[in-house]
């Protein structure tokens, strides 16, 4: 389920990898670039290159914003298939272009609508379907497929860049039809998200799907516990009635979480990873490399290989320590990369400073290794865990929409910035990495081994993020964990079955989180226990 749904990541990654190579291909420059009568060569101006690369991200932004209400109305599974069709339409427009650069831009915008929507729906669908103990890894498969898509596109570009016809780029672009066809057709045979079905009053179907994913019978304690949690949360929402959309900012602790999600997804781009992925071929040409396509394959390979341990680390060590250490490591890499590029590399004749060029490539690989194992896969899962079910789709749209906004700004403005300040651009990304580490330490609660409902309770209870990994819910007078309705016997049985959630949600009769006894969040926090 996770791998198939995460094909949406392969669609995005493949597009990122292919456009980086297209900008360096002779035939693509001749058809869509500008002619320089002085040199007799074709080139891309900063504006045209920025638009060709960046308009995909503008489509991503709009697709991310409109995907949530559509998914809430028609379901996650059907929406994923529908947006695959939109992406295919965008590819058709691009591949049919002969020499109109604006047709490429329009096609990338339309294709971006599909990619942006899938970037919302895939993590949403997987996070609502995967078992608690596997949820972080399952959502991170989306990033793994992104990295695989980038690598596959780099390899195909390497094989076709020597062709002196439109086949040099049309072959790669044509292969991009394959991924949405696999995803769109495959989702027809998948189950709908259990949490979505439960909210649509299809409770029996939801329990059956949960049993399939957990590999247990319908009377198993895990199924009973999660069903009870969803039932309680749904009853609370129904008791509160319809709520306006702006409650994502005015609801209890919602402004905190909404802005935190926007910040985390923004930082994922501001780490500077797409500085290499979008313009890597151009960047490494300037360092004197004979074939920059080879360097792109090396970076792509590092990206894929280092994402794999990240899938293990997210459940072994948790999100917080990995994100903090990853950001610190990326900050160091960019400091070295920028310093060597500005002070040691001879930009006029890079062959005179081969050691500087080699050092830049090494630290680019070290940066990609840190990003691929931490901020690449883990932020998707952390963002999916931030919000209560009522607001999850809309809040994720805003968070991932901010991600795509920065994708566009980095893609569009990078040629201008590097022209003005060369490799000192890396200092900007280094500062953003440092800010990302500070944000995670002070604001992100550790969701490892906790249900989504429990994470919701922890934010409402104002659990201190740096103590969140040791926090457990207080026990009420009736022997239940506060905020769940789960008895001590149920909790003991669940603990025997797996190392899943240790604390659950609180009743919410007025739409806001309260204690089981009806007390305010201050009392709930004061009763919190740490182990």
XYZ file of C-alpha atoms in Angstrom:
531
model
C 0.000 0.000 0.000
C 2.685 2.488 1.023
C 4.940 1.791 -1.952
C 2.122 2.014 -4.503
C 0.687 5.219 -3.059
C 4.160 6.717 -2.821
C 4.505 6.463 -6.603
C 3.283 10.049 -6.385
C 6.747 10.859 -5.063
C 8.346 9.092 -8.035
C 6.332 11.344 -10.366
C 7.690 14.473 -8.687
C 11.254 13.201 -8.352
C 11.441 12.131 -11.977
C 10.369 15.595 -13.099
C 12.973 17.280 -10.867
C 15.719 15.039 -12.246
C 14.785 15.412 -15.897
C 14.535 19.215 -16.028
C 18.022 19.615 -14.553
C 19.436 17.633 -17.471
C 17.235 19.234 -20.134
C 18.725 22.676 -19.457
C 22.164 21.359 -20.452
C 21.070 19.483 -23.618
C 21.956 21.071 -26.954
C 18.697 20.286 -28.734
C 16.578 21.561 -25.831
C 18.563 24.830 -25.772
C 18.256 25.257 -29.530
C 14.488 24.765 -29.476
C 13.539 26.704 -26.354
C 16.544 28.900 -25.550
C 17.736 32.250 -26.893
C 20.387 32.852 -29.569
C 23.537 34.803 -28.771
C 24.830 36.335 -32.050
C 28.212 37.082 -30.475
C 29.063 33.503 -29.514
C 26.763 31.791 -31.997
C 25.378 29.615 -29.182
C 21.950 29.108 -27.662
C 21.443 29.765 -23.972
C 18.729 30.214 -21.350
C 18.360 33.648 -19.813
C 17.819 33.777 -16.072
C 14.152 34.651 -16.542
C 13.436 31.909 -19.063
C 15.329 29.244 -17.116
C 13.578 30.305 -13.910
C 10.148 30.107 -15.535
C 10.749 26.721 -17.168
C 11.995 25.233 -13.915
C 9.781 27.166 -11.498
C 6.311 27.130 -13.100
C 5.950 23.498 -12.086
C 6.134 24.688 -8.479
C 3.428 27.321 -9.031
C 1.187 24.540 -10.337
C 2.217 22.487 -7.305
C 1.093 25.321 -5.029
C -2.380 25.617 -6.543
C -2.775 21.844 -6.754
C -1.877 21.502 -3.072
C -4.393 24.179 -2.040
C -7.371 22.780 -3.964
C -6.683 19.082 -3.349
C -7.919 19.044 0.266
C -11.596 19.991 -0.216
C -11.828 17.668 -3.215
C -10.339 14.796 -1.218
C -12.719 15.469 1.674
C -15.661 15.334 -0.719
C -14.747 12.386 -2.974
C -12.208 10.462 -0.897
C -8.456 10.079 -0.934
C -8.244 7.072 -3.245
C -10.377 8.461 -6.094
C -8.707 11.849 -5.863
C -5.239 10.329 -6.297
C -6.331 8.599 -9.517
C -7.969 11.777 -10.846
C -4.915 13.951 -10.252
C -2.743 11.431 -12.104
C -4.825 12.223 -15.190
C -4.162 15.940 -14.732
C -0.414 15.286 -14.632
C -0.604 13.223 -17.846
C -2.335 16.131 -19.604
C 0.547 18.390 -18.605
C 3.122 15.965 -20.013
C 1.205 15.733 -23.310
C 1.360 19.520 -23.680
C 5.108 19.550 -23.020
C 6.144 16.651 -25.216
C 4.128 17.984 -28.204
C 6.004 21.299 -28.180
C 8.397 21.983 -31.049
C 10.000 25.356 -30.373
C 7.564 27.353 -28.228
C 9.155 27.700 -24.811
C 5.907 29.038 -23.349
C 4.186 25.743 -24.251
C 6.733 23.952 -22.072
C 5.942 26.407 -19.269
C 2.167 25.893 -19.581
C 2.583 22.121 -19.641
C 4.761 22.216 -16.542
C 2.184 24.364 -14.745
C -0.638 21.911 -15.524
C 1.529 18.938 -14.629
C 2.417 20.777 -11.438
C -1.260 20.853 -10.440
C -1.215 17.062 -10.391
C 2.123 16.803 -8.576
C 1.060 19.336 -5.933
C -2.205 17.532 -5.260
C -0.429 14.190 -4.982
C 2.068 15.688 -2.526
C -0.914 16.309 -0.222
C -2.957 13.208 -0.873
C -0.241 10.552 -0.728
C 1.075 11.418 2.781
C -2.514 11.998 3.911
C -3.713 8.642 2.595
C -0.730 6.705 3.935
C -0.763 8.373 7.386
C -4.470 7.590 7.774
C -4.017 3.967 6.682
C -0.709 2.746 8.109
C -0.462 1.085 11.568
C 0.866 3.312 14.354
C 4.208 1.527 14.771
C 4.897 1.755 11.013
C 3.309 5.131 10.198
C 6.513 7.192 10.141
C 8.315 4.759 7.859
C 5.268 4.354 5.612
C 4.894 8.099 5.039
C 8.651 8.384 4.445
C 8.370 6.026 1.484
C 7.052 9.093 -0.370
C 10.464 10.749 -0.063
C 12.264 7.506 -0.957
C 10.348 7.379 -4.232
C 11.163 11.047 -4.868
C 14.866 10.250 -4.600
C 14.478 7.182 -6.804
C 12.672 9.270 -9.418
C 15.499 11.830 -9.465
C 18.106 9.086 -9.907
C 16.201 7.295 -12.689
C 15.782 10.558 -14.594
C 19.487 11.365 -14.175
C 20.494 7.975 -15.557
C 18.158 8.279 -18.555
C 19.389 11.824 -19.263
C 22.966 10.555 -19.163
C 22.083 7.951 -21.781
C 20.257 10.352 -24.106
C 22.152 13.648 -23.789
C 24.464 12.736 -26.679
C 21.564 12.353 -29.142
C 21.505 15.359 -31.494
C 17.742 15.458 -31.918
C 14.609 16.031 -29.834
C 14.836 12.395 -28.775
C 17.506 13.513 -26.296
C 14.779 15.002 -24.084
C 11.569 13.503 -25.496
C 12.598 9.969 -24.512
C 12.979 10.968 -20.867
C 9.780 13.020 -20.911
C 7.862 10.173 -22.562
C 8.896 7.730 -19.842
C 7.270 10.055 -17.293
C 3.872 8.816 -18.589
C 4.568 5.454 -16.966
C 4.496 6.519 -13.307
C 1.035 8.170 -13.178
C -0.424 5.255 -15.124
C 0.888 2.792 -12.514
C -0.326 4.918 -9.609
C -3.692 5.944 -11.051
C -4.617 2.448 -12.181
C -3.226 0.755 -9.074
C -5.230 2.935 -6.675
C -8.435 1.615 -8.235
C -7.737 -1.692 -6.489
C -6.721 -0.218 -3.123
C -8.906 0.362 -0.069
C -10.000 3.826 0.966
C -8.356 5.321 4.056
C -9.909 3.736 7.206
C -10.124 7.095 8.971
C -11.889 8.655 5.996
C -14.348 5.740 5.789
C -15.042 6.024 9.508
C -15.903 9.694 9.119
C -18.248 8.771 6.256
C -20.129 6.385 8.578
C -18.662 3.331 6.829
C -17.437 1.952 10.133
C -17.670 -1.759 9.359
C -15.608 -1.300 6.193
C -13.087 0.798 8.107
C -12.600 -1.928 10.720
C -12.174 -4.557 8.017
C -9.473 -2.511 6.288
C -7.724 -1.924 9.609
C -7.680 -5.679 10.190
C -6.150 -6.231 6.749
C -3.372 -3.697 7.317
C -2.672 -4.890 10.876
C -2.939 -8.570 9.969
C -5.275 -9.327 12.886
C -8.888 -10.380 13.490
C -11.728 -7.885 14.040
C -11.906 -8.592 17.778
C -8.240 -7.806 18.306
C -7.417 -5.198 20.966
C -5.605 -2.937 18.496
C -8.642 -2.724 16.239
C -10.957 -2.160 19.190
C -8.742 0.552 20.638
C -8.281 2.501 17.395
C -11.968 2.147 16.547
C -12.897 3.498 19.959
C -10.549 6.456 19.514
C -11.972 7.329 16.094
C -15.524 6.914 17.382
C -14.870 9.223 20.306
C -13.201 11.874 18.188
C -16.001 11.731 15.624
C -18.658 12.094 18.339
C -16.867 15.115 19.730
C -16.724 16.759 16.317
C -20.405 16.051 15.642
C -21.341 17.466 19.046
C -19.423 20.617 18.199
C -21.305 21.022 14.903
C -19.942 22.504 11.710
C -16.952 24.732 12.235
C -15.639 27.526 9.955
C -12.416 26.982 8.037
C -10.581 29.687 9.949
C -10.600 27.485 13.057
C -7.291 26.174 11.752
C -6.004 29.404 13.337
C -8.547 30.070 16.108
C -9.103 26.522 17.417
C -7.321 25.437 20.568
C -3.574 25.282 19.862
C -4.354 25.267 16.136
C -2.521 28.479 15.212
C 0.597 27.004 16.846
C 0.340 23.789 14.836
C -0.734 25.396 11.572
C 2.207 27.801 11.619
C 4.570 25.043 12.764
C 3.587 22.852 9.813
C 4.128 25.767 7.421
C 7.540 26.424 8.984
C 8.661 22.776 8.784
C 7.666 22.324 5.155
C 9.278 25.669 4.288
C 12.514 24.644 5.980
C 12.574 21.423 3.981
C 13.141 23.570 0.884
C 15.238 26.226 2.609
C 17.807 23.592 3.521
C 18.933 24.082 -0.100
C 18.542 20.549 -1.457
C 16.875 21.690 -4.678
C 19.768 24.076 -5.279
C 21.642 20.912 -6.297
C 18.784 18.942 -7.808
C 17.449 21.680 -10.117
C 20.711 23.325 -11.118
C 23.278 20.654 -10.287
C 24.265 20.077 -13.911
C 24.929 23.800 -14.404
C 26.642 24.165 -11.005
C 29.126 21.362 -11.556
C 29.848 22.489 -15.109
C 31.201 25.668 -13.502
C 33.572 23.636 -11.314
C 35.347 22.252 -14.388
C 33.815 18.761 -14.483
C 34.045 17.150 -17.924
C 30.596 15.560 -17.706
C 28.300 17.109 -15.088
C 25.656 14.454 -15.861
C 27.934 11.931 -14.121
C 28.021 14.104 -10.993
C 24.226 14.283 -11.021
C 24.077 10.489 -11.084
C 26.498 10.351 -8.143
C 24.370 12.816 -6.157
C 21.212 10.926 -7.106
C 22.728 7.635 -5.972
C 23.784 9.141 -2.637
C 20.257 10.522 -2.296
C 18.598 7.125 -2.767
C 21.077 5.071 -0.718
C 21.010 7.450 2.251
C 17.213 7.633 2.305
C 17.072 3.923 3.162
C 18.686 4.220 6.617
C 16.408 7.199 7.220
C 13.409 4.843 7.025
C 14.948 2.814 9.843
C 16.162 5.791 11.888
C 12.724 7.426 12.017
C 11.286 4.541 14.054
C 14.480 3.656 15.934
C 15.528 7.094 17.178
C 12.448 9.226 16.587
C 11.906 12.358 14.517
C 13.305 15.080 16.789
C 16.934 13.921 17.250
C 17.283 12.988 13.587
C 15.926 16.323 12.344
C 18.081 18.368 14.742
C 21.311 16.511 13.968
C 20.512 16.439 10.247
C 20.010 20.210 10.138
C 23.279 20.809 12.005
C 25.165 18.543 9.593
C 23.665 20.261 6.523
C 24.565 23.659 7.968
C 28.205 22.596 8.275
C 28.266 21.221 4.716
C 26.916 24.411 3.193
C 29.367 26.546 5.174
C 32.260 24.563 3.678
C 30.712 24.401 0.190
C 30.109 28.157 0.058
C 33.516 29.053 1.496
C 35.454 26.820 -0.894
C 33.371 27.954 -3.864
C 33.852 31.652 -3.134
C 37.397 31.793 -1.769
C 39.229 28.824 -3.317
C 37.602 28.002 -6.675
C 38.816 29.881 -9.742
C 35.463 30.597 -11.371
C 37.116 31.950 -14.540
C 39.255 28.861 -15.077
C 38.118 26.115 -12.661
C 40.626 23.641 -14.112
C 43.328 25.607 -12.286
C 41.754 24.671 -8.924
C 40.819 20.983 -9.259
C 41.084 20.320 -5.520
C 38.561 23.038 -4.756
C 36.131 21.567 -7.270
C 36.600 18.092 -5.816
C 36.040 19.389 -2.277
C 32.787 21.060 -3.346
C 31.533 17.814 -4.847
C 32.444 15.873 -1.684
C 30.580 18.280 0.588
C 27.630 18.361 -1.807
C 27.443 14.578 -1.429
C 27.730 14.839 2.370
C 24.922 17.392 2.362
C 22.693 15.154 0.223
C 23.430 12.230 2.554
C 22.226 14.221 5.578
C 19.166 15.593 3.788
C 18.148 12.224 2.355
C 18.273 10.458 5.722
C 16.581 13.179 7.806
C 14.792 16.243 6.436
C 13.904 14.611 3.139
C 11.697 11.751 4.407
C 10.896 12.710 7.998
C 9.234 16.094 7.570
C 6.379 14.564 5.570
C 5.541 12.258 8.478
C 5.938 14.928 11.163
C 3.614 17.282 9.272
C 0.990 14.572 8.768
C 0.993 13.923 12.541
C 0.550 17.556 13.610
C -3.171 18.052 13.144
C -6.480 16.634 14.438
C -8.627 14.790 11.903
C -11.098 17.659 11.467
C -8.446 20.030 10.127
C -5.812 17.636 8.792
C -6.452 17.931 5.051
C -6.754 21.732 5.038
C -3.736 22.283 7.287
C -1.593 19.934 5.211
C -2.629 21.879 2.113
C -1.327 25.081 3.655
C 1.871 23.458 4.935
C 2.762 21.715 1.688
C 1.586 24.756 -0.272
C 4.279 26.749 1.536
C 6.777 24.074 0.499
C 5.884 24.539 -3.144
C 6.061 28.329 -2.786
C 9.685 28.023 -1.737
C 10.342 25.488 -4.500
C 9.297 28.123 -7.014
C 11.217 30.962 -5.392
C 14.415 28.917 -5.168
C 13.999 27.622 -8.731
C 13.242 31.065 -10.192
C 15.627 33.293 -8.245
C 18.653 30.967 -8.002
C 20.104 32.038 -11.398
C 19.848 35.696 -10.375
C 21.282 35.151 -6.884
C 24.229 33.039 -8.013
C 25.039 35.631 -10.681
C 25.142 38.323 -8.003
C 26.871 36.569 -5.067
C 28.132 33.290 -6.596
C 28.619 30.437 -4.098
C 28.033 32.715 -1.097
C 24.408 31.750 -1.728
C 25.277 28.702 0.370
C 25.568 30.860 3.492
C 21.863 31.658 3.177
C 20.986 27.963 3.189
C 23.384 27.315 6.082
C 21.565 29.918 8.188
C 18.209 28.350 7.307
C 19.489 24.916 8.381
C 20.524 26.347 11.749
C 17.099 27.970 12.176
C 15.430 24.659 11.292
C 17.328 22.836 14.064
C 16.270 25.453 16.625
C 12.623 25.260 15.482
C 12.488 21.475 15.878
C 14.060 21.571 19.342
C 11.706 24.149 20.799
C 8.424 23.447 18.985
C 8.083 19.889 17.583
C 6.650 17.136 19.804
C 8.063 13.635 19.301
C 5.326 11.465 17.672
C 7.278 8.188 17.703
C 5.109 5.166 18.694
C 2.041 7.329 19.366
C -1.359 7.377 17.708
C -2.335 10.487 15.786
C -5.033 11.145 18.387
C -2.478 11.003 21.190
C -0.183 13.460 19.414
C -3.187 15.772 19.107
C -3.699 15.595 22.873
C -0.055 16.320 23.591
C -0.113 19.571 21.645
C -3.324 20.654 23.373
C -1.861 19.748 26.775
C 1.176 21.936 26.022
C 3.647 19.124 26.576
C 7.167 20.540 26.410
C 8.680 19.348 23.108
C 12.093 18.516 24.620
C 10.338 16.262 27.176
C 7.743 14.791 24.828
C 9.536 11.500 24.168
C 9.196 10.594 27.891
C 5.613 11.802 28.348
C 2.700 9.502 29.144
C -0.931 10.434 29.706
C -2.166 10.680 33.314
C -4.442 7.959 34.679
C -7.922 9.055 35.784
C -9.939 7.742 38.711
C -11.738 5.155 36.558
C -8.451 3.509 35.553
C -8.382 4.933 32.058
C -5.706 6.984 30.421
C -6.862 10.581 30.321
C -8.183 11.417 26.929
C -8.892 7.944 25.651
C -11.568 6.020 27.423
C -9.154 3.094 27.267
C -9.063 1.089 30.468
C -5.927 -0.100 32.169
C -6.732 -3.667 31.083
C -7.103 -2.532 27.471
C -3.806 -0.697 27.659
C -2.080 -3.730 29.115
C -3.461 -5.937 26.375
C -2.411 -3.497 23.704
C 1.087 -3.308 25.175
C 1.364 -7.062 24.959
C 0.374 -6.939 21.290
C 2.871 -4.270 20.177
C 4.805 -1.210 21.232
C 2.124 1.060 19.846
C 0.411 4.039 21.473
C 0.757 4.535 25.223
C -1.723 7.347 25.623
C -4.853 8.417 23.861
C -7.179 11.335 23.256
C -9.353 13.406 25.582
C -13.096 13.987 25.183
C -13.913 17.196 23.371
C -17.600 17.971 23.855
C -17.246 21.632 22.831
C -14.891 20.962 19.938
C -11.857 21.830 22.067
C -9.626 19.453 23.947
C -10.608 18.983 27.603
C -9.813 16.457 30.292
C -11.997 13.463 30.911
C -13.217 15.130 34.076
C -14.015 18.367 32.213
C -11.096 20.325 33.674
C -8.965 22.754 31.676
C -5.730 22.013 29.921
C -3.707 23.420 32.818
C -4.855 20.583 35.103
C -4.300 18.090 32.286
C -0.749 19.320 31.928
C -0.114 19.271 35.659
C -1.091 15.594 35.805
C 1.196 14.645 32.910
C 3.750 11.997 33.699
C 7.245 11.495 32.331
C 9.209 8.289 32.286
